[in-house]
Coordinates of C-alpha atoms and ligand atoms in Angstrom, one line a residue:
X1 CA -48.3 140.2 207.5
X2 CA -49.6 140.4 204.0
X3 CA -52.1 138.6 202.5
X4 CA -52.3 137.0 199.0
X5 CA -55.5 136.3 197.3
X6 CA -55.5 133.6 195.1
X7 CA -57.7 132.0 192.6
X8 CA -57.4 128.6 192.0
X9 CA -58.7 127.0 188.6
X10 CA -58.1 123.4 188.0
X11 CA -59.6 123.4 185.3
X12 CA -60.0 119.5 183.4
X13 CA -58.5 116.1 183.8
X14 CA -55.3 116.1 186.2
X15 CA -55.5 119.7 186.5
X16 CA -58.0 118.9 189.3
X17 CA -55.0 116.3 191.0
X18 CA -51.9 118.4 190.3
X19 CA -53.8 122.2 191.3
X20 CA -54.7 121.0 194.7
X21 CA -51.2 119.4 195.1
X22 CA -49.8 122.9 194.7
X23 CA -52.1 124.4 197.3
X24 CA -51.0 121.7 199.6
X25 CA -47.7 122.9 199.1
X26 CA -48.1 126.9 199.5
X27 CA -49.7 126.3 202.3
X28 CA -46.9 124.3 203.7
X29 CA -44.7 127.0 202.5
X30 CA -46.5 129.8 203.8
X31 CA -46.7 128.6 207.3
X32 CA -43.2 127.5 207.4
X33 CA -41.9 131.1 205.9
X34 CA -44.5 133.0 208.7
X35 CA -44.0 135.7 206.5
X36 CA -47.1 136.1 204.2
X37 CA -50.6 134.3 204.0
X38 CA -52.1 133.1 201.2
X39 CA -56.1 133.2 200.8
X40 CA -57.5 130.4 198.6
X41 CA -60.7 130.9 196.3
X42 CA -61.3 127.5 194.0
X43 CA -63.6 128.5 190.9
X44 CA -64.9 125.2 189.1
X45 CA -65.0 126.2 185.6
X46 CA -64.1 124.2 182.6
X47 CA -65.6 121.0 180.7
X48 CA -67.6 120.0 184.0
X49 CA -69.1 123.4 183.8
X50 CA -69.4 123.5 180.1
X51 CA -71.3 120.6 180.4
X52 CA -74.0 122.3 183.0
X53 CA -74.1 125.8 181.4
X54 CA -72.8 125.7 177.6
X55 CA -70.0 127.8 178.6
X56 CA -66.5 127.4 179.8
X57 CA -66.7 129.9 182.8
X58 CA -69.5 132.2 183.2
X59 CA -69.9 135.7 180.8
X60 CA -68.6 137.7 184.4
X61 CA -65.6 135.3 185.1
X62 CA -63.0 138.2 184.9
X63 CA -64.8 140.1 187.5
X64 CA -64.5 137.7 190.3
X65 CA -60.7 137.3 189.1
X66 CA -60.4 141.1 189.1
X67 CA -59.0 141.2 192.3
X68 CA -56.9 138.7 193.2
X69 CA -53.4 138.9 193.7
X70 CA -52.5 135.6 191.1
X71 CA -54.1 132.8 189.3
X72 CA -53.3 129.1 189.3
X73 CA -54.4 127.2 186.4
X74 CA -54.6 123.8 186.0
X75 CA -55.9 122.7 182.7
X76 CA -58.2 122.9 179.4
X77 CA -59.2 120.2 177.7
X78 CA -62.2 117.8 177.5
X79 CA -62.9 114.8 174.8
X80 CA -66.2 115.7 174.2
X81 CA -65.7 119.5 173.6
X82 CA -63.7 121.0 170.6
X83 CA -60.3 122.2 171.8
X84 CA -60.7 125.7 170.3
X85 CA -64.1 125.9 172.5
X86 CA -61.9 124.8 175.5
X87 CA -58.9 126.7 174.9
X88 CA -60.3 130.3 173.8
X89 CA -63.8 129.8 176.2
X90 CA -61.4 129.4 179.3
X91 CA -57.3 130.0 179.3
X92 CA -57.3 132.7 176.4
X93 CA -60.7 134.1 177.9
X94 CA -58.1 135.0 181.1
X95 CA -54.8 135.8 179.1
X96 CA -56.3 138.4 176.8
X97 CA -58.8 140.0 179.3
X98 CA -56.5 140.4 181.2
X99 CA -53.8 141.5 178.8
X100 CA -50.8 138.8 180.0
X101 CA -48.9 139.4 177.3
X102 CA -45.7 137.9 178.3
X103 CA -45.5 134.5 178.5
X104 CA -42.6 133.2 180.6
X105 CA -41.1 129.6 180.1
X106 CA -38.3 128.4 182.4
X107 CA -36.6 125.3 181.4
X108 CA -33.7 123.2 183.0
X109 CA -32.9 119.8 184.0
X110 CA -33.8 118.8 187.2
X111 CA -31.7 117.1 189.7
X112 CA -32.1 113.7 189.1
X113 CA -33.7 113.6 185.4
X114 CA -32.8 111.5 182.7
X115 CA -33.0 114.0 179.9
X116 CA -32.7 112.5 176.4
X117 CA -29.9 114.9 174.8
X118 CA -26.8 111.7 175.8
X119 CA -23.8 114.8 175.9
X120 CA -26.1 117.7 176.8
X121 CA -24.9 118.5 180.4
X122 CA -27.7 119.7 183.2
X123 CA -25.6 122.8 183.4
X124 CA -26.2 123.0 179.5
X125 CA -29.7 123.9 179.2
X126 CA -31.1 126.9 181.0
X127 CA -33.6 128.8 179.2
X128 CA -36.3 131.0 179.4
X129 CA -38.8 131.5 176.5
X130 CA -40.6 134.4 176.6
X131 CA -43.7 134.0 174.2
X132 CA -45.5 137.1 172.8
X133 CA -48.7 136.2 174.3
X134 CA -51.2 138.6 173.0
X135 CA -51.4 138.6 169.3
X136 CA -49.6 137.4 166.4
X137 CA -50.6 134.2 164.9
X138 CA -53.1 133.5 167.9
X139 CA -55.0 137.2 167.4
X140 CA -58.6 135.1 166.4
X141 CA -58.6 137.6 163.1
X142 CA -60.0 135.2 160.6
X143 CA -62.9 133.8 159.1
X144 CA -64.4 130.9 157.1
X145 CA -66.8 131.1 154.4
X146 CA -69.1 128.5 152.1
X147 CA -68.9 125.8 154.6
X148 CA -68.8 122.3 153.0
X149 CA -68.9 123.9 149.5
X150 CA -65.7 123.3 147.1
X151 CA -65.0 126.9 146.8
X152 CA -64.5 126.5 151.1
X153 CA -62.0 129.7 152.3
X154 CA -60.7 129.9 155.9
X155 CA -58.5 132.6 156.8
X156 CA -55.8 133.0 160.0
X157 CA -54.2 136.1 160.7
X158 CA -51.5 136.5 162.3
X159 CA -51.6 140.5 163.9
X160 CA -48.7 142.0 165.3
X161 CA -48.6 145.4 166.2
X162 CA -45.6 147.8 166.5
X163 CA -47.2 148.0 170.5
X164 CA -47.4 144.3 170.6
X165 CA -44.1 144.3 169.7
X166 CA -41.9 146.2 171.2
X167 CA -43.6 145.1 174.6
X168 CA -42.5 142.0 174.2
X169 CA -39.0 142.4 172.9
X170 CA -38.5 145.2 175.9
X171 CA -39.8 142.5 178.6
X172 CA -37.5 140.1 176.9
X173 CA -34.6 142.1 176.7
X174 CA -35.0 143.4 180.7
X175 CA -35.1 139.5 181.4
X176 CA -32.4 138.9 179.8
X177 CA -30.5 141.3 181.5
X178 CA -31.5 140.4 184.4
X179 CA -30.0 137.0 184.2
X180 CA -26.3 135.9 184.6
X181 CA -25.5 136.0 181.0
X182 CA -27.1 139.0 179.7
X183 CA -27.8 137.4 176.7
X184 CA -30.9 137.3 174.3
X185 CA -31.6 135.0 170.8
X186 CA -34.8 136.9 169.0
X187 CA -36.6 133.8 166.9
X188 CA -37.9 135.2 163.4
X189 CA -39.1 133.8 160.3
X190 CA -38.4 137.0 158.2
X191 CA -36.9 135.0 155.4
X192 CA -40.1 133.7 154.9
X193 CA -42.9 136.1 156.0
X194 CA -41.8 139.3 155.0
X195 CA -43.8 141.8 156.2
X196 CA -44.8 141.3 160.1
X197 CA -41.6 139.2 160.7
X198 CA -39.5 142.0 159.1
X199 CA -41.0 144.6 161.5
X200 CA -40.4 141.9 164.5
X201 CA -36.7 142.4 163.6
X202 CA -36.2 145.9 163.1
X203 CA -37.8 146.4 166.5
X204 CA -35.5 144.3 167.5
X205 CA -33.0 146.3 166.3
X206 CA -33.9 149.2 168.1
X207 CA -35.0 147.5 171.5
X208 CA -31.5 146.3 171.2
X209 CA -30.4 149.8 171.6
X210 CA -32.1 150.2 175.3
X211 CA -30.1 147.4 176.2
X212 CA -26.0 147.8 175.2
X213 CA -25.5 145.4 178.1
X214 CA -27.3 142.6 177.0
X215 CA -25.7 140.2 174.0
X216 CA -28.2 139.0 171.2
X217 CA -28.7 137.5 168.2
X218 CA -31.2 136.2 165.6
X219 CA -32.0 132.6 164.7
X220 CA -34.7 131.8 161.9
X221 CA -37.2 129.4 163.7
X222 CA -36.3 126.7 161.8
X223 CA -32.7 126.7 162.7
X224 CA -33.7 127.0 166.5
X225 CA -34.8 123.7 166.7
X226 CA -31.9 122.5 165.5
X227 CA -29.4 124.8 167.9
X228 CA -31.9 123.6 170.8
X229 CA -30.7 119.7 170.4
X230 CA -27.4 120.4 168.8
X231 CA -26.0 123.3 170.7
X232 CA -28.1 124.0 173.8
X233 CA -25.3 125.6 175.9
X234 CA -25.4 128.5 173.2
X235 CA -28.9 129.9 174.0
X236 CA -30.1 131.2 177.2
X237 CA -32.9 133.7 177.3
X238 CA -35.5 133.2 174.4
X239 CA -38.1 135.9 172.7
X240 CA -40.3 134.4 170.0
X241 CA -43.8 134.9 168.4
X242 CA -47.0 133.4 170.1
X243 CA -46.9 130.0 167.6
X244 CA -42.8 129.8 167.6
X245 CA -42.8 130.0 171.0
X246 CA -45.4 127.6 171.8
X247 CA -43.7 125.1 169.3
X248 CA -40.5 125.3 170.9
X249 CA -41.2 125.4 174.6
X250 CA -42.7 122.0 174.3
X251 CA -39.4 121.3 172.3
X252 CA -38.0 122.6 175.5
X253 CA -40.0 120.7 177.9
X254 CA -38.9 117.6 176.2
X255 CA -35.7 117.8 176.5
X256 CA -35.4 119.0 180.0
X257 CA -36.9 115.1 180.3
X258 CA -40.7 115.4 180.4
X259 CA -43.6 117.3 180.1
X260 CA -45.4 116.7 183.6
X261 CA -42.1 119.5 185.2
X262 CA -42.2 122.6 182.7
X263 CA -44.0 125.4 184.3
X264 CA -44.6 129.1 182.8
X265 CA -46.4 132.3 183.7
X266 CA -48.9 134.6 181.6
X267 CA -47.7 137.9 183.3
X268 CA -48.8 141.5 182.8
X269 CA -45.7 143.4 183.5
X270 CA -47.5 146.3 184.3
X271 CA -49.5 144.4 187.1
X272 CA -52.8 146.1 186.3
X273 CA -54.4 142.7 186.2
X274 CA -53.4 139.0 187.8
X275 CA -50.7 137.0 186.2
X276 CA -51.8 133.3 185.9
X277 CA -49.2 130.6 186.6
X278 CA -49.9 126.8 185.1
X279 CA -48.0 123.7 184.3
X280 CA -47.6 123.3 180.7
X281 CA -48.6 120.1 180.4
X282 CA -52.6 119.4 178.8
X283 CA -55.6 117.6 180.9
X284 CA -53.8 114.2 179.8
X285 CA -56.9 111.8 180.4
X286 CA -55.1 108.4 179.9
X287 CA -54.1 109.0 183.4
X288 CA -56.7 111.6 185.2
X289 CA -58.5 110.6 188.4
X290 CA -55.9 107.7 189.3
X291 CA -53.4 109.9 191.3
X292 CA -50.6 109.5 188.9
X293 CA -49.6 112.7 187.4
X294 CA -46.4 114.4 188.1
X295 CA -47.5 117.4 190.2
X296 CA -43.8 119.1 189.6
X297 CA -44.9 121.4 186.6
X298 CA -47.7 122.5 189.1
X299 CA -45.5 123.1 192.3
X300 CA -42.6 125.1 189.8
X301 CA -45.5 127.3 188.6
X302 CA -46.1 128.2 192.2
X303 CA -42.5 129.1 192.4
X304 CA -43.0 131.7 189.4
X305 CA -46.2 133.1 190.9
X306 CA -44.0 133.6 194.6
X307 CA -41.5 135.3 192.4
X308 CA -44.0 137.1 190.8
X309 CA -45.6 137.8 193.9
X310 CA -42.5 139.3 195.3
X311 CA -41.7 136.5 197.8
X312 CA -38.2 135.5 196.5
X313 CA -37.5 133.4 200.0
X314 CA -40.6 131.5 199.7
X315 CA -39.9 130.9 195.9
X316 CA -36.2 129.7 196.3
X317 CA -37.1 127.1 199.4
X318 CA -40.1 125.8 197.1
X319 CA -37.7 125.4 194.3
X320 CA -35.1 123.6 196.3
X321 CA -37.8 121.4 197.9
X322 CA -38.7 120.3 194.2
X323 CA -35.1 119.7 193.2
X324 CA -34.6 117.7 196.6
X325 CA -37.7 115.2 195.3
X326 CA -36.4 114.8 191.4
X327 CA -33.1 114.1 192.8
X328 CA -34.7 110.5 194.0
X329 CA -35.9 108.5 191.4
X330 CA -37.6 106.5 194.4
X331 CA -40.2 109.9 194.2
X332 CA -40.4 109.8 190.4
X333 CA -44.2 109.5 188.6
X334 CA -44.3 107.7 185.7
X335 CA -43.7 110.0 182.7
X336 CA -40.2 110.2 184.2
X337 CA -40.0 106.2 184.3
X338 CA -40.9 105.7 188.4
X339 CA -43.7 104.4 190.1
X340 CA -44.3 107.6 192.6
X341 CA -48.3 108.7 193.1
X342 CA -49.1 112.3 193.1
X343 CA -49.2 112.5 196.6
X344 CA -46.1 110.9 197.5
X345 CA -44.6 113.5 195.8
X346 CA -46.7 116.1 197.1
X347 CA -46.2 115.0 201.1
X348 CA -42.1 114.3 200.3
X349 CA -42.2 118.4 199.1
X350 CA -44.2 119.2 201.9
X351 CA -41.6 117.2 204.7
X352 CA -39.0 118.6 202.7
X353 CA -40.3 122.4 203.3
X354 CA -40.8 121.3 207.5
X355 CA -37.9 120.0 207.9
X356 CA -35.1 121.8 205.6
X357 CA -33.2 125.3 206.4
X358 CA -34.6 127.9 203.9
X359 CA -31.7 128.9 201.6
X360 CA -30.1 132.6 201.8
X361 CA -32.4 134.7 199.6
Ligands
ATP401 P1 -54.6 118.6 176.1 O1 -55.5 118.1 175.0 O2 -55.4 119.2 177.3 O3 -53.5 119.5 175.7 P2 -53.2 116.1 176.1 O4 -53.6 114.9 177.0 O5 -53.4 116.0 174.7 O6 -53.9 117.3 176.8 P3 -50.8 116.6 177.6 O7 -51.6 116.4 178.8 O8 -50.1 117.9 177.5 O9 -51.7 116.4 176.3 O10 -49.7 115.5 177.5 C1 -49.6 114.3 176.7 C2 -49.3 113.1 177.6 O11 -48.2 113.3 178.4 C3 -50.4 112.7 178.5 O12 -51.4 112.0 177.8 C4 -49.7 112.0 179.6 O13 -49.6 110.7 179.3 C5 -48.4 112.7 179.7 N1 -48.4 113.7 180.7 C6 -48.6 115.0 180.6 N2 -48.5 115.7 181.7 C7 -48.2 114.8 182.7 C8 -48.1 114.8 184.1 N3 -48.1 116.0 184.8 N4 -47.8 113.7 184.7 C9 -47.7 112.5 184.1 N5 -47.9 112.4 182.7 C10 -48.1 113.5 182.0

């Protein structure tokens, strides 16, 4: 039987609720499925930890994450420590060491979700952005100089390499195909920002080329936010730059109904290193420590990291179980208007998984 080692970080605020919740739920999956076992190590790293050592997870950290098979991630976030010190000290620490350069964002509407779009049909909106996840406008090239003087500079710049690039737009374009309807829209601001945005295209271009069965097209960033509410049935798989992409997925999340459901993966293609699987949602301390977040972005991840894991049985019963609870507003927390706790939801996934025929891989 194999054996999957997995490192589990929950990180801050209801990362620490929602990360456990998904354990609960692998575990339930994994003995139902008797097909696979799943080997847990939790690593307490984040604000907690920054508070005791002045760091987010310790100089080492990758090593002891080296060899696992996956991450799960929680969150990063704390009010008393600046959100660049949270963000680059902890999740970017693990996405650039270990190279996870594709960031994967699946987005639908849920059984059972009252999505905002009034004529946008659940059978409307099925997306995946795939965000460039290694460089770009997140690279950390910059600097600031003559702090708190008037002549003050600060510099961003945004990297992208011809590498960078084409890895992307090749991942993108083999998910693309790999989908129903082979189809591809490439986000670019080239009207605007003419030199590393221009090159984004033309690779385009000739990625394109590799892939004569898949359909694509180009839509200025802008404009995509605008074919996301007005014409969502148009778009199906997504490539865009590390800011576009992060801008619209949370676009995305919204109008698939709410933020506590969108999962996504930071995946190394190549598997050299582990892929790390998190909700998209933030620590969101208004409601930490009360049992009320939505654990469904959490348990959805889980169903990215079985796929990624190469357990598509175990992925597809996990994501039916989910479906099953958002189908009954009864089991709905309350960024999706219910009353549900955390673990309702968790043990209804968990019953669900028991008692339910796995569906035909
Ligand atoms: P961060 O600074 O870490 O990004 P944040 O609190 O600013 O976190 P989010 O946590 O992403 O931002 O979400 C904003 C709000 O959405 C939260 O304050 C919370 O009310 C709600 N929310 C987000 N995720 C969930 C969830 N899983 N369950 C319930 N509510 C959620």
């Amino acid at each position: 039987m194999k054996n999957y080692r997995i490192a589990t970080i929950p990180g801050d605020g209801i990362g620490k609720e929602v990360i456990p919740a998904a354990r609960t739920v692998l575990e339930s999956i994994a003995a139902q499925q008797n097909a696979f076992s799943l080997e847990f190590e939790d690593f307490d790293w984040g604000g907690d930890y920054h508070r005791k050592h002045g760091v987010m997870m310790p100089e080492n950290g990758l090593d002891a994450l080296r060899q696992k098979d996956a991450i799960l991630f929680g969150s990063a976030g704390d009010p008393d420590i600046p959100d660049h010190i949270t963000l680059w000290g902890l999740r970017l620490k693990i996405c650039q060491g270990f190279d996870q350069y594709a960031n994967i964002r699946p987005t639908r509407i849920l059984p059972g979700i009252d999505a905002p779009l009034k004529r946008c049909r659940p059978q409307d909106l099925d997306w995946v952005i795939v965000r460039e996840n290694s460089e770009g406008e997140y690279s950390g090239v910059g600097g600031r100089v003559h702090q708190g003087h008037p002549i003050e500079a600060a510099t961003d710049v945004s990297v992208m390499t011809r590498v960078g690039v084409e890895r992307i737009l090749r991942f993108a374009f083999k998910l693309a195909q790999s989908r129903p309807r082979r189809q591809l829209t490439v986000i670019t601001k080239s009207n605007a920002q003419r030199h590393a945005m221009v090159m984004w295209d033309e690779i385009a271009t000739e990625i394109a080329r590799e892939f004569p069965d898949v359909t694509w097209d180009k839509e200025l960033v802008d404009a995509a936010t605008a074919r996301m509410v007005n014409r969502p049935a148009s778009l199906d798989t997504i490539a865009a730059t590390n800011l576009h992409a992060d801008i619209l997925s949370d676009l995305a999340a919204a109008l698939a109904g709410s933020l506590g459901i969108a999962p996504t993966g930071n995946i190394d293609p190549e598997r050299r290193y582990p892929s790390m699987f998190e909700p998209i949602h933030g620590s969101a301390f208004d409601i930490m420590g009360k049992g009320l977040a939505n654990p469904v972005g959490s348990f959805w991840s889980a169903v990215l990291m079985l796929e990624h894991l190469g357990e598509p049985a175990a992925a597809a019963h996990l994501m039916q179980a989910i479906e099953h609870v958002t189908a009954n507003p009864a089991l709905h927390t309350g960024d999706l208007g219910g009353t549900a706790k955390t673990a309702e939801v968790t043990r209804a996934v968990c019953e669900f998984l028991a008692s339910a025929q796995p569906p035909v891989a």
